[in-house]
Each structure stands twice: as C-alpha cells, then as structure tokens.
C-alpha cells in the first residue's frame, strides 16, 4: 500500500527513482510521481495508472538532479487523479512531500492554513502546506514542528529548494528504511528498491526524524534529541527480487519453494535430541513448560498457516492453541495471561491488524513472539524476539512461499514444545527426517506443472468452487480457496469436509466444482465419503490424492497426486498443487496475476 523511494547522492536521481518505483509496484498502487531538484528548482512528473504511464511522460534528459523523491499512491483521501498523486508541492513549488499513511486531523490543519490554495483533495497536500507554514529557513525544524501537531500515521520524505543537500524523512506508523551507500543515501518504504545499490540499512522507528545529507545522517525524535541507530546488513539480494525468466512473480515464487524451505529449516534441527532449536523463542526450557496456552494472530494466508500450527501444537505438545484473525483479536477482549504465548505471524511484518493484535497481547501480559519474513519490519522489531522464515523477497501480491515457510517454522516450534511434553524422541526424529525430505518432494509436485496447468485450464470455466479438507488439510483447503479467489476472481469457499451436510451442500449442483484434499491419513475414509456426496449431487470433482492411491482416483473426475509424507507435514506438499492450480486458472482467465485487483501486498492500515 503506497510506496516511497527517495535518493540523495552523486548519481542522477531519476533512473534510481523510476526503477525504485517499479520495484515497489508489488505493494499495490493506482498512480505515481517523482520530483527531482536541480539548480534550486523542483521539477515534478506524475501520472495515473502504471509506472509505464509515468515513464512515457519522461524524455531522455528530462529531470536532471541528484536529489529526488518519488511515490506510488494507493488512493485513500481523494480519487485516482494526477492532482492527487504525490509528490505534493507547497510554498509555490519550493517544498515537495511524499507521504504514506493517513493524517486524521487534516481538516483541522486545513482550517489553520487560511488563504492557501489546494490543488488536490488529499490529506498529504494539507501536510505539505502545514510543514510549509512552519518553515523559516530550517526544513527539519519545520517538519518537526508540524509533525508534533499531526494526528495519524506517516512515513514521509520532504525536500526544499533552499536545501539542495538535504532530504528529511520521518516515520510514525508507516515504515521507512534508510539505505546507506558511499556518499549517498536512499530512503524507502522497504528494502526492495535499494537491494541493487546497498545492503546496509537503518530502520526508522516511530517518532523518528532523519536529516539526510549526501555524506551523513542525523536521526532525532520530535523533541530534537539525537538518537543513535544501528546499521544492519540485509541478506536478500537483487536477483531474488527478479522474475528470473518466469512469466510472473507468482510462478517464480511457487518454484522458489524447495530452496527457501531449506533456508527456513537450515541450522534449526537437532536430530540427536529429536527436537528443533529456534533460538528466537528466547525462553528457557522451564519457561517453555510454563506456557499453558498458545494464541496465533495473523491475517489471510498467514492465518491459514497458523491453523496448521494449531493442529501441530495440540497434537505434539498438548497445548491448547487458538488461531485468531488479528482484526478480531484486538477488539474481542481476548483472555490472556502471562502463561499465554502469542505468535504474531506476518510475511510483510507491516500488517496493521496484526500489529494492533500483538500490542494488545503485550498490554495484557502475554509472551509475544513473531514469525516474520521481512527482516527489520515493524512487527519483527516490536515483538523483540521471534523467528524469521527466510522465504526471501515475496513480490507477488498473493502469498505462496511465505505460507510454506510459516508452516515450516510452526512445525519446528511444535516439535520443540512437543519434546518438552508428549512427543517421544523417536517421533521427534521421524518428523525431522520427514521435514528434511520435503524440498525434494515439493520438487516432485512441481514437476507435474504441465498436467496441473491443463486441469486448471479445464476447471477455470466454473464460476463456483468448494474446497474441502479435513484435519490438517482444512487449512490447506482455506489456503487453496483463498489463492483461487485472489488470483482468478473465481468465487470459492473452503469448508471442513464434514460441514457440507450442515448447510453449504445445498449449493452443490452440476455447475459447481469441488476440489477435495483426500490424502492418506487418519481422516482419509471420512474425506472420501464427503467427496462421494459431492459427486452424487452432480458436482465436477478434482482431488489431491496420495501417489499410487487408485481407490481415491476412482471417485473423482480428475486427480493430482502428491508424494506421501507424515500427516502433520501434508500441508507443505498439498498446498503446492493448489497454488499452481489457482495460478493457471488465473492465467487462463487473463487476470493481473501478480497484482490482483483491490489487493495490496503490505496492508498498513486497519
Ligand atoms: C494472501 C495474502 C494476504 C496476506 C495477509 C497478511 O495471498 O497475501 O491474505 O497473507 O494480508 O499479510 P502479512 O503476512 O504480510 O501479514
């Protein structure tokens, strides 16, 4: 949701900003703009729609200058128009601002700006003028003074023509990271647009303002007290953030899974002790034994991964576990005590709903830990401890590889807790060995890509789908169904197989498609019966079944086979064909697969 990239250094800013905006496209946006400073003048270009529209407006030597700010906008206040796109100007084009977040008291601020002519409907333009109204020759002082009266959230960059050697950044609630080069700095919403230039970054925290020069940066708070920040090395690289010959990021990220799964479990297995070693938990074995309840808070795909965690924690460790949609958790008076362990799961680490939920859990005294992909993200930093899932940059809006790695980490945690409770050494070791076999088994599933594609093309004509699964495959059904609706816009719902006869079954007819997960586990016979009911009612049925299972394949119209693994690990394999199925159905229907309509990658508003 909205993206910012700014540059100050000795290179031409425009190409860096334009490429940076392309790198931020995955966050979701509907317009974009750039302002570059040269010879005491700010030049601006903005366009509605894709970055290509913006690029078309720029001729070869346009917009010279080595200081610039730019933005991709996701409309909140005001429609999708060029006037509403950032950067916004104030002080007759001397001050430029890009802003992510929402200025809640913008009407009140606007009232104070008597006589100012506004050119857009945005809260951000009000903020630009408001900063301008405090300007008396010191840009950072004007930003500080204005922000101390602002209610709302911001990640912002400001520049002023009187200060050709300065860019000001500030953050409250909307992420901002500084990239450090040789006599140059980058400032962006996340690390993706700076991966090609530097790995050295500093994450701004809420309430911090950075005064960035070409060769130095001073970070302070709203009271102008200097703050010493650490510099971190990012392990992600530019190549990981490229399509690498795949048609879409979605497909590339599905195919990343065998490799990034290994990254998730590497160094985290203690085979002789039959357990996992996840130092990020930061609890002694005694403290772990005191945990009497686990609550998982997450949204969307991360929630579905959390559901797999519930089955694993309850089965292996006997610890009652509930999974809550973050936005519900925060507002329902959850029962929490200091023996409750709360896991906040998030790919982006910026999801506002999950951030609110973890803050609520902390307030109530829970032990809170993160399971996060984006290094240095807000959730990762607020929880203070937790585990990175090491899925690498996930740039397609729909989450794929992050799901698999979240499940991997949850299983490792469940084994670690399990070994302190009911899980035997032998079971621990069997689970770990099975985990080590997963990458090669994912590869086996991926090899069937052509067959899955043909099936997806065939089924893409259906307007309605039920995804059915039981036990640990119910979350798989949820995730497969979510992927189908996000990517292809086909209506789809997921249910536990046993629920059909309690209502939803009324919908089944010959116009319905049913996708069932019928792998060989303790609920296999029950799931087969649920599928048989759908067949009887005329649905077109496709199932995911265990390799070599002739019986299951006889009950369905179509089958996708997956290798056998231990039941708790099945989601790691069974989800993969469903990701491919959704992807190819979407390609067949011609949707914008990497950037589905109405969705953003990083949902930074509640
Ligand atoms: C689904 C999807 C979303 C996210 C959800 C949480 O494909 O991408 O449902 O899973 O918005 O996002 P994170 O994991 O970043 O907190």
PDB file of C-alpha atoms and ligand atoms in Angstrom, residues 299-303 345-351 354 379 394 397-400 406 479 482-483 486 600-603, ligand 1:
ATOM      1  CA  UNK A 299      -4.383 -12.423   8.596  1.00  0.00           C
ATOM      2  CA  UNK A 300      -5.126 -14.134   5.289  1.00  0.00           C
ATOM      3  CA  UNK A 301      -2.514 -16.650   4.253  1.00  0.00           C
ATOM      4  CA  UNK A 302      -0.607 -16.195   7.498  1.00  0.00           C
ATOM      5  CA  UNK A 303      -3.815 -17.093   9.358  1.00  0.00           C
ATOM      6  CA  UNK A 345       2.663 -14.271  12.001  1.00  0.00           C
ATOM      7  CA  UNK A 346       3.271 -11.964   9.066  1.00  0.00           C
ATOM      8  CA  UNK A 347       5.089 -12.067   5.756  1.00  0.00           C
ATOM      9  CA  UNK A 348       5.438  -8.295   5.400  1.00  0.00           C
ATOM     10  CA  UNK A 349       5.832  -7.610   9.097  1.00  0.00           C
ATOM     11  CA  UNK A 350       3.843  -4.429   8.485  1.00  0.00           C
ATOM     12  CA  UNK A 351       0.224  -5.614   8.629  1.00  0.00           C
ATOM     13  CA  UNK A 354      -1.512  -7.911  13.289  1.00  0.00           C
ATOM     14  CA  UNK A 379       6.339  -6.489  13.697  1.00  0.00           C
ATOM     15  CA  UNK A 394       7.895 -12.153  -1.869  1.00  0.00           C
ATOM     16  CA  UNK A 397       0.680  -9.811  -4.006  1.00  0.00           C
ATOM     17  CA  UNK A 398      -0.712 -13.289  -3.318  1.00  0.00           C
ATOM     18  CA  UNK A 399       1.396 -15.090  -0.774  1.00  0.00           C
ATOM     19  CA  UNK A 400       2.781 -18.527  -1.701  1.00  0.00           C
ATOM     20  CA  UNK A 406       5.482 -20.156   8.039  1.00  0.00           C
ATOM     21  CA  UNK A 479      -5.390 -21.523   1.521  1.00  0.00           C
ATOM     22  CA  UNK A 482      -8.015 -18.037  -0.992  1.00  0.00           C
ATOM     23  CA  UNK A 483      -5.449 -18.362  -3.790  1.00  0.00           C
ATOM     24  CA  UNK A 486      -7.370 -13.739  -5.212  1.00  0.00           C
ATOM     25  CA  UNK A 600      -2.152  -4.643  -1.648  1.00  0.00           C
ATOM     26  CA  UNK A 601       0.888  -6.566  -0.546  1.00  0.00           C
ATOM     27  CA  UNK A 602       1.535  -4.675   2.613  1.00  0.00           C
ATOM     28  CA  UNK A 603      -1.687  -3.708   4.372  1.00  0.00           C
TER      29      UNK A 603
HETATM   30  C1  LIG B   1      -2.960 -13.803   0.579  1.00  0.00           C
HETATM   31  C2  LIG B   1      -2.323 -12.624   1.069  1.00  0.00           C
HETATM   32  C3  LIG B   1      -2.902 -11.934   2.235  1.00  0.00           C
HETATM   33  C4  LIG B   1      -1.841 -11.820   3.334  1.00  0.00           C
HETATM   34  C5  LIG B   1      -2.377 -11.012   4.518  1.00  0.00           C
HETATM   35  C6  LIG B   1      -1.374 -10.936   5.643  1.00  0.00           C
HETATM   36  O1  LIG B   1      -2.342 -14.293  -0.556  1.00  0.00           O
HETATM   37  O2  LIG B   1      -1.311 -12.212   0.567  1.00  0.00           O
HETATM   38  O3  LIG B   1      -4.015 -12.599   2.708  1.00  0.00           O
HETATM   39  O4  LIG B   1      -1.484 -13.103   3.718  1.00  0.00           O
HETATM   40  O5  LIG B   1      -2.675  -9.708   4.099  1.00  0.00           O
HETATM   41  O6  LIG B   1      -0.190 -10.339   5.238  1.00  0.00           O
HETATM   42  P1  LIG B   1       1.133 -10.483   6.067  1.00  0.00           P
HETATM   43  O7  LIG B   1       1.526 -11.914   6.068  1.00  0.00           O
HETATM   44  O8  LIG B   1       2.119  -9.608   5.368  1.00  0.00           O
HETATM   45  O9  LIG B   1       0.830 -10.005   7.457  1.00  0.00           O
END
